[in-house]
Coordinates of C-alpha atoms and ligand atoms in Angstrom, one line a residue:
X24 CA -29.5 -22.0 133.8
X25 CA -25.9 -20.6 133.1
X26 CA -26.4 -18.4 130.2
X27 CA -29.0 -17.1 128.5
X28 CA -28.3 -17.4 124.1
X29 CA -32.2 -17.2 123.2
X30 CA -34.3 -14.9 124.0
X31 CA -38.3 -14.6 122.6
X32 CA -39.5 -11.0 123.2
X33 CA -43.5 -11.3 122.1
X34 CA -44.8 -7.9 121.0
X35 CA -43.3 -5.6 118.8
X36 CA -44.4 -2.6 119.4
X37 CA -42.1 0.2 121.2
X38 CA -41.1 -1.7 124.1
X39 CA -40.8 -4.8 122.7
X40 CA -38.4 -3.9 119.7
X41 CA -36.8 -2.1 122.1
X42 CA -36.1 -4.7 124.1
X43 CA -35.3 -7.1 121.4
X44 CA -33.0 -4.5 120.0
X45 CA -30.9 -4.5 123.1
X46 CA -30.7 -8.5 123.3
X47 CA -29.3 -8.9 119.4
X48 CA -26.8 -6.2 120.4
X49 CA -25.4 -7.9 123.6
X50 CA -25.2 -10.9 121.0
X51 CA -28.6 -12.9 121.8
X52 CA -30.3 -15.0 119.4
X53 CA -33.2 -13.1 119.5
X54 CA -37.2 -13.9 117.8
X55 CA -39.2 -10.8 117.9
X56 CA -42.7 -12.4 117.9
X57 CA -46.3 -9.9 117.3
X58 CA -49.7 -11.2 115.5
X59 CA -49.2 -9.4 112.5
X60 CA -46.1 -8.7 109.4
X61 CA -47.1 -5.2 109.7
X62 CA -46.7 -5.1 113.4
X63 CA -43.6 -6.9 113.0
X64 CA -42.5 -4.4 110.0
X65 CA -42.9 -1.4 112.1
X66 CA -41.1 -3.3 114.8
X67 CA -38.0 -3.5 113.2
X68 CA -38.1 -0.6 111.1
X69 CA -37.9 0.9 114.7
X70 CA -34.7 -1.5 115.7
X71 CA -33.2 -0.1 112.9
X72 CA -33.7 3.8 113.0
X73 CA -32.5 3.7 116.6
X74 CA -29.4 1.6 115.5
X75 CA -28.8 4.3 112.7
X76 CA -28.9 7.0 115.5
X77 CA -26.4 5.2 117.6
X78 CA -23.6 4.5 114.9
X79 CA -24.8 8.1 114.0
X80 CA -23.4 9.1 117.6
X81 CA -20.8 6.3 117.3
X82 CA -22.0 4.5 119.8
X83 CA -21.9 1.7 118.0
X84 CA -19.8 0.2 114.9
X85 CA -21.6 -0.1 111.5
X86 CA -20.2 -3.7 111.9
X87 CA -22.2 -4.5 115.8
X88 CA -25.2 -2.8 114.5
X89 CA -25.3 -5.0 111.4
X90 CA -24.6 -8.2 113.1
X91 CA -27.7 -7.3 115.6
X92 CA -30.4 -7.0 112.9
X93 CA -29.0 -10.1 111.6
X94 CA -29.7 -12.0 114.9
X95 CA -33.5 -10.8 114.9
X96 CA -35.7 -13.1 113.5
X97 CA -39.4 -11.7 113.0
X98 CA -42.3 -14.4 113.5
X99 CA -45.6 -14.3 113.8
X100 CA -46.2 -17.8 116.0
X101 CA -46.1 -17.8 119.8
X102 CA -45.2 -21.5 119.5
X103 CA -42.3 -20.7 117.0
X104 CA -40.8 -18.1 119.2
X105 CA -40.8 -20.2 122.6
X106 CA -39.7 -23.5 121.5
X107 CA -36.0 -22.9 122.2
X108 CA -36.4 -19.6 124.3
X109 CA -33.7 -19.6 126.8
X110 CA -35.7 -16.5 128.2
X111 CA -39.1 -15.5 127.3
X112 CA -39.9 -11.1 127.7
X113 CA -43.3 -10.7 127.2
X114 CA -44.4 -7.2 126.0
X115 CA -47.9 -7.1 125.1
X116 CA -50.4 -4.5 126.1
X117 CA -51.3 -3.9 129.7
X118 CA -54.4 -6.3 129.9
X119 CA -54.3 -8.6 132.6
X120 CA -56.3 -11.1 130.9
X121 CA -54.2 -11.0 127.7
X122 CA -51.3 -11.7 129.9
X123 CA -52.7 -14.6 131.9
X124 CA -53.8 -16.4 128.7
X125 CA -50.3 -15.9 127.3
X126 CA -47.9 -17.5 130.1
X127 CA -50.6 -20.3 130.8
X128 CA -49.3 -20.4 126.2
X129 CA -45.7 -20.0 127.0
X130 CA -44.9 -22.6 130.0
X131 CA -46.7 -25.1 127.5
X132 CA -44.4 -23.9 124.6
X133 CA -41.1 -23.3 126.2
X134 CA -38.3 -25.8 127.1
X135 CA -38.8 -27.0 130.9
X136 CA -35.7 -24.3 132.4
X137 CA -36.7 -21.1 130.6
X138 CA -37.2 -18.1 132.4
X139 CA -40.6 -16.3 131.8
X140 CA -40.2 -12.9 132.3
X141 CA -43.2 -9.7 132.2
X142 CA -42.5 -6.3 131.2
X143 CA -45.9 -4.9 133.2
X144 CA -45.1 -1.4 134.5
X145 CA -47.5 -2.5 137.4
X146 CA -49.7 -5.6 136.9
X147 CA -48.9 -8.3 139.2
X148 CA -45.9 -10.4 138.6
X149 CA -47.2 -13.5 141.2
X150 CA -50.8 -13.2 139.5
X151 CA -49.3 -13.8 136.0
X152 CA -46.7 -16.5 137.3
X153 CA -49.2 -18.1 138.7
X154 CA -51.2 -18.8 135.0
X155 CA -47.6 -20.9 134.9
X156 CA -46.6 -24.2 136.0
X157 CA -43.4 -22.5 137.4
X158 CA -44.1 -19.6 139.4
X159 CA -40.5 -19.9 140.3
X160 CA -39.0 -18.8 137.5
X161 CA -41.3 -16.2 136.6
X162 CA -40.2 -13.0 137.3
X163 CA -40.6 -9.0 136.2
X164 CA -38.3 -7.1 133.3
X165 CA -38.7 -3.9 133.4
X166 CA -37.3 -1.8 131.0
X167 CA -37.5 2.0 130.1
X168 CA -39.0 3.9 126.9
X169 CA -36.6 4.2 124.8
X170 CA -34.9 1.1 125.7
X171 CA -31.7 1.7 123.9
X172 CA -31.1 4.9 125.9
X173 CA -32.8 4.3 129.7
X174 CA -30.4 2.8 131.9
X175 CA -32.7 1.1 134.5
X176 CA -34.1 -2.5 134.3
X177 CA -36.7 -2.6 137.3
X178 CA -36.5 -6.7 138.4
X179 CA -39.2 -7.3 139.9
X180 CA -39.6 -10.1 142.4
X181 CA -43.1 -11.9 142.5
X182 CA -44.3 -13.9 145.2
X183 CA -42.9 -17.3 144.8
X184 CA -39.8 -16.0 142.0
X185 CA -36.5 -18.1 143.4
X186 CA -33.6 -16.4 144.0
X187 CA -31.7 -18.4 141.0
X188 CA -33.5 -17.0 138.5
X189 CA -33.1 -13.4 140.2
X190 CA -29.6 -13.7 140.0
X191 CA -29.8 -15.3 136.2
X192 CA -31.6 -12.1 135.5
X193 CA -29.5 -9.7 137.3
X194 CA -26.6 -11.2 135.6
X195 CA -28.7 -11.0 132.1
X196 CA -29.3 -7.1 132.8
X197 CA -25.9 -6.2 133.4
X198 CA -25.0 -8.0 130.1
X199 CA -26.9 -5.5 128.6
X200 CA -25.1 -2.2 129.8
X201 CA -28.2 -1.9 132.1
X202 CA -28.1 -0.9 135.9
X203 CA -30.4 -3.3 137.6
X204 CA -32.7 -2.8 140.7
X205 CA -34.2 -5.6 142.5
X206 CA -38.0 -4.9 144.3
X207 CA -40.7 -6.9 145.9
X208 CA -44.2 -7.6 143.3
X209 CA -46.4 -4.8 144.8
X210 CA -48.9 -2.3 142.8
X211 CA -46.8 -0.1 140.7
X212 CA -43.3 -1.3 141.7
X213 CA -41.1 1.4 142.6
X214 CA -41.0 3.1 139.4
X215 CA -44.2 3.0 138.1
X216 CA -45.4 3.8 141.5
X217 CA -43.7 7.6 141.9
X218 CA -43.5 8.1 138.3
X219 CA -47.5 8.2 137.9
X220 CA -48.1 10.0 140.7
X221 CA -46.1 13.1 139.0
X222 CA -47.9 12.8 135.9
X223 CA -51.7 12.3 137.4
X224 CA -50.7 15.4 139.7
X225 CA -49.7 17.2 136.7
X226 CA -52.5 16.2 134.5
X227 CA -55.1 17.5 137.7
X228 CA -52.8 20.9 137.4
X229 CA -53.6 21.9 133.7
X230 CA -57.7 20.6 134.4
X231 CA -57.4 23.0 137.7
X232 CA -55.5 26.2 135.1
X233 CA -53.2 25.4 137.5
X234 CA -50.7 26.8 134.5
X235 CA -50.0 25.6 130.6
X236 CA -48.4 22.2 129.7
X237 CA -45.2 24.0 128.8
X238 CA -44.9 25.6 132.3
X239 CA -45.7 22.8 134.3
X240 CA -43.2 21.1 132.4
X241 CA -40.8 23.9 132.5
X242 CA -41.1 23.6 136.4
X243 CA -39.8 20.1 136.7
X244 CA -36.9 19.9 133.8
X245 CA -35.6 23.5 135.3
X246 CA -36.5 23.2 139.3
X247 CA -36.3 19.3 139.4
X248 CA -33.5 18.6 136.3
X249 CA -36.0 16.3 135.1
X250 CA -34.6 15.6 131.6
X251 CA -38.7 15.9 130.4
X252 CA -41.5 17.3 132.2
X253 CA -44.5 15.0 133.3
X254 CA -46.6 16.1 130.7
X255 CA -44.1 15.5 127.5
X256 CA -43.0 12.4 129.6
X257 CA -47.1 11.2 129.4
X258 CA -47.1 11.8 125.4
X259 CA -43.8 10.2 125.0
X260 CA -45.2 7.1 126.6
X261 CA -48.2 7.1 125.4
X262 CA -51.6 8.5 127.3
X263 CA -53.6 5.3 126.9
X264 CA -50.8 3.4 128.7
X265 CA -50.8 6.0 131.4
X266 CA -54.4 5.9 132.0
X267 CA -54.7 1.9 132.1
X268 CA -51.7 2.3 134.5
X269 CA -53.7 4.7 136.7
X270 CA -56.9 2.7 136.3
X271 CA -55.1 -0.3 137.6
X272 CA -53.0 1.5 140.7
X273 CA -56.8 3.5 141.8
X274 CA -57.8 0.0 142.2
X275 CA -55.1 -1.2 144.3
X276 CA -53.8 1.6 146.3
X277 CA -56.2 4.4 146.1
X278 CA -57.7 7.5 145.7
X279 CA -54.4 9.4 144.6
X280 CA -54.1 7.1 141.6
X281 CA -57.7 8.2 140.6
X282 CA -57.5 8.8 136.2
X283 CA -57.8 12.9 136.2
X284 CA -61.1 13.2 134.0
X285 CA -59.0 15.0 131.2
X286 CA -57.3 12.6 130.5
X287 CA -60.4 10.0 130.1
X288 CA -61.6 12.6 127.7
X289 CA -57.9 13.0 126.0
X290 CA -57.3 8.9 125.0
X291 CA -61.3 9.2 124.2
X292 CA -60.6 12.0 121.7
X293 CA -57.8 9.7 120.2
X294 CA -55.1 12.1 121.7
X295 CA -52.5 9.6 123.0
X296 CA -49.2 11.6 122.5
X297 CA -46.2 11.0 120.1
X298 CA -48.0 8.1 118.4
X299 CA -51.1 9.8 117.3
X300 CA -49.2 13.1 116.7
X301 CA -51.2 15.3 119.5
X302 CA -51.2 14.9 123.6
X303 CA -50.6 17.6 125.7
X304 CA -48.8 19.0 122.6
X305 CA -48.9 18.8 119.0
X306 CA -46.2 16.4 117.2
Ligands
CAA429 N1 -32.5 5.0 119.9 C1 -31.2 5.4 119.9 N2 -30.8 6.6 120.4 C2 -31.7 7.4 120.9 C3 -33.1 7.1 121.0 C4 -33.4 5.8 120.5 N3 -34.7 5.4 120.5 N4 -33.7 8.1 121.6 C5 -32.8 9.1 121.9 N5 -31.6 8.6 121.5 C6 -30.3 9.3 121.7 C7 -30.1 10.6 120.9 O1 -29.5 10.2 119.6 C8 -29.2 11.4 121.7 O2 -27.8 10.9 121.6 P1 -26.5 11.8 122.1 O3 -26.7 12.0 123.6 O4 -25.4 11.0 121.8 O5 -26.7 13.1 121.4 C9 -29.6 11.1 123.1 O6 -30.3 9.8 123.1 C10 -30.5 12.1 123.7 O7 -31.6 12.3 122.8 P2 -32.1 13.7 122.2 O8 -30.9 14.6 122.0 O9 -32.9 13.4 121.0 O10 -33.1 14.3 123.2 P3 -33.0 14.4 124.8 O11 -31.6 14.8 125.2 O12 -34.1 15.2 125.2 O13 -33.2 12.9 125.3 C11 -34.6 11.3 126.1 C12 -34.3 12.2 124.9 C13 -33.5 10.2 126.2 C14 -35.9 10.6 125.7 C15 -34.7 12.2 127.4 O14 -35.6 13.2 127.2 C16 -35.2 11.4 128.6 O15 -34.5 10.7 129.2 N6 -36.5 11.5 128.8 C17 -37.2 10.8 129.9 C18 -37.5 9.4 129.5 C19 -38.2 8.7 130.5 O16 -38.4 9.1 131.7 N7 -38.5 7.4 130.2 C20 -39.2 6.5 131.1 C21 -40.6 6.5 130.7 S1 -41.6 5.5 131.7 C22 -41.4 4.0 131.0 O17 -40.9 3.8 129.9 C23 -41.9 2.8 131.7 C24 -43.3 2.5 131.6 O18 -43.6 1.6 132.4 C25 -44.3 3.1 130.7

């Protein structure tokens, strides 16, 4: 495929309007696709309080951000959004089943060349290509909360991914002011991988009185420059995700990946960080 004009991101939640966000602004077409209006609404009253923010900083003309809403169109139909996706990002929750069922949807729903792409943090990009009839051209996107902001796209390279479609999306990152990495499908990628294992260590720290949330966090943004500690890092991205992250990595790597109890009992209590107004701290 030589360029990429259309691109279906399903889900709209913050990932996925995110990701759309950054696609209408590099001048995609772009159909931001989730199963309800008010999904959809919160969706892209996100796009456009982050767009404010950047012409705010004058990052970006009034004019560019404008033009980018404009090139979002909002459906609720998986079949409307694929059928003349050039590029297919899927951003649904981290359930492997829900995944599966959805690219066995999109190869039947997308034109023959389109590139199916995931946005796991760590499921497996060759188990989901393979619910495809073109394991070849499925391959792993993934970007960084908040999208607008994080420089990295994570490619991620599943078992039987071609190396044309690597180089389509290398190309397609780079289109969109981010700084791509290329790495082999494996549990947790490289990001997901070492970034967990701070915040499961840090979690275990504040069940052990190791020290508060604050200092733990102090530690790593002042010892470490970490722009956010591990702990404000877990509310930001949301404890729920975190733990079915964990869940997922105990299975396939180990021990050290093991959920800390506390946080079972945190997403159990409701407390899932920035989204539900209290984590580790209060919001
Ligand atoms: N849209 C537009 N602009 C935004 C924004 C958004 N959603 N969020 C922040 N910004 C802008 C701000 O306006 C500000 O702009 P200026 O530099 O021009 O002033 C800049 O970003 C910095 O923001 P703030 O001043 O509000 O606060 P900050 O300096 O603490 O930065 C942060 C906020 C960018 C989130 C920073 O703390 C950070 O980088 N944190 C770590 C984030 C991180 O690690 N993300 C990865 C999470 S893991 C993941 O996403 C993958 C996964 O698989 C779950």
């Amino acid at each position: 495929m030589s360029e990429i004009r259309t691109v279906a991101v399903i889900g709209a939640g913050t990932m996925g309007h995110g990701i759309a966000q950054v696609c209408a602004v590099a001048g995609c077409d772009v159909l931001l696709q989730d199963v309800s209006e008010e999904a959809l609404e919160r969706g892209l009253a996100g796009v456009r309080a982050s767009l404010e923010r950047l012409v705010a900083k004058e990052r970006l003309s009034k004019e560019d951000a404008d033009a980018a809403v404009g090139r979002i169109e909002a459906v609720t139909s998986v079949a409307e959004a694929a059928q003349d996706a050039d590029l297919v990002v899927e951003a649904v929750p981290e359930k492997i089943a829900l995944k599966l069922e959805l690219f066995a949807e999109l190869a039947e729903r997308t034109p023959e060349g389109a590139i199916l792409a995931t946005n796991t943090s760590s499921l497996s990009v060759t188990e989901i290509a393979a619910a495809t009839d073109r394991p070849e051209r499925c391959v792993g996107l993934h970007f960084f909360n908040p999208v607008p902001i994080m420089p990295l796209l994570e490619i991620i390279r599943g078992l039987r991914t071609d190396e044309a479609t690597v180089e389509t999306v290398l190309a397609f990152g780079r289109r969109l002011g981010k700084e791509p990495i290329v790495v082999n499908d494996w549990p947790g990628f490289a990001t997901s991988r070492l970034g967990i294992i701070l915040g499961c260590e840090a979690i275990r720290m504040v069940e052990q009185g190791v020290a508060s949330p604050e200092a733990i966090d102090k530690a790593m943004e002042l010892g470490y420059r970490h722009p956010m500690g591990p702990l404000r890092l877990t509310d930001l991205v949301g404890l729920d995700v975190r733990l079915h992250i964990m869940e997922h990595l105990h299975r396939e790597l180990g021990e050290q990946f093991r959920p800390p109890a506390l946080l079972r009992q945190m997403v159990r209590a409701g407390k899932l960080g920035r989204k539900s107004g209290e984590g580790f701290y209060r919001y």
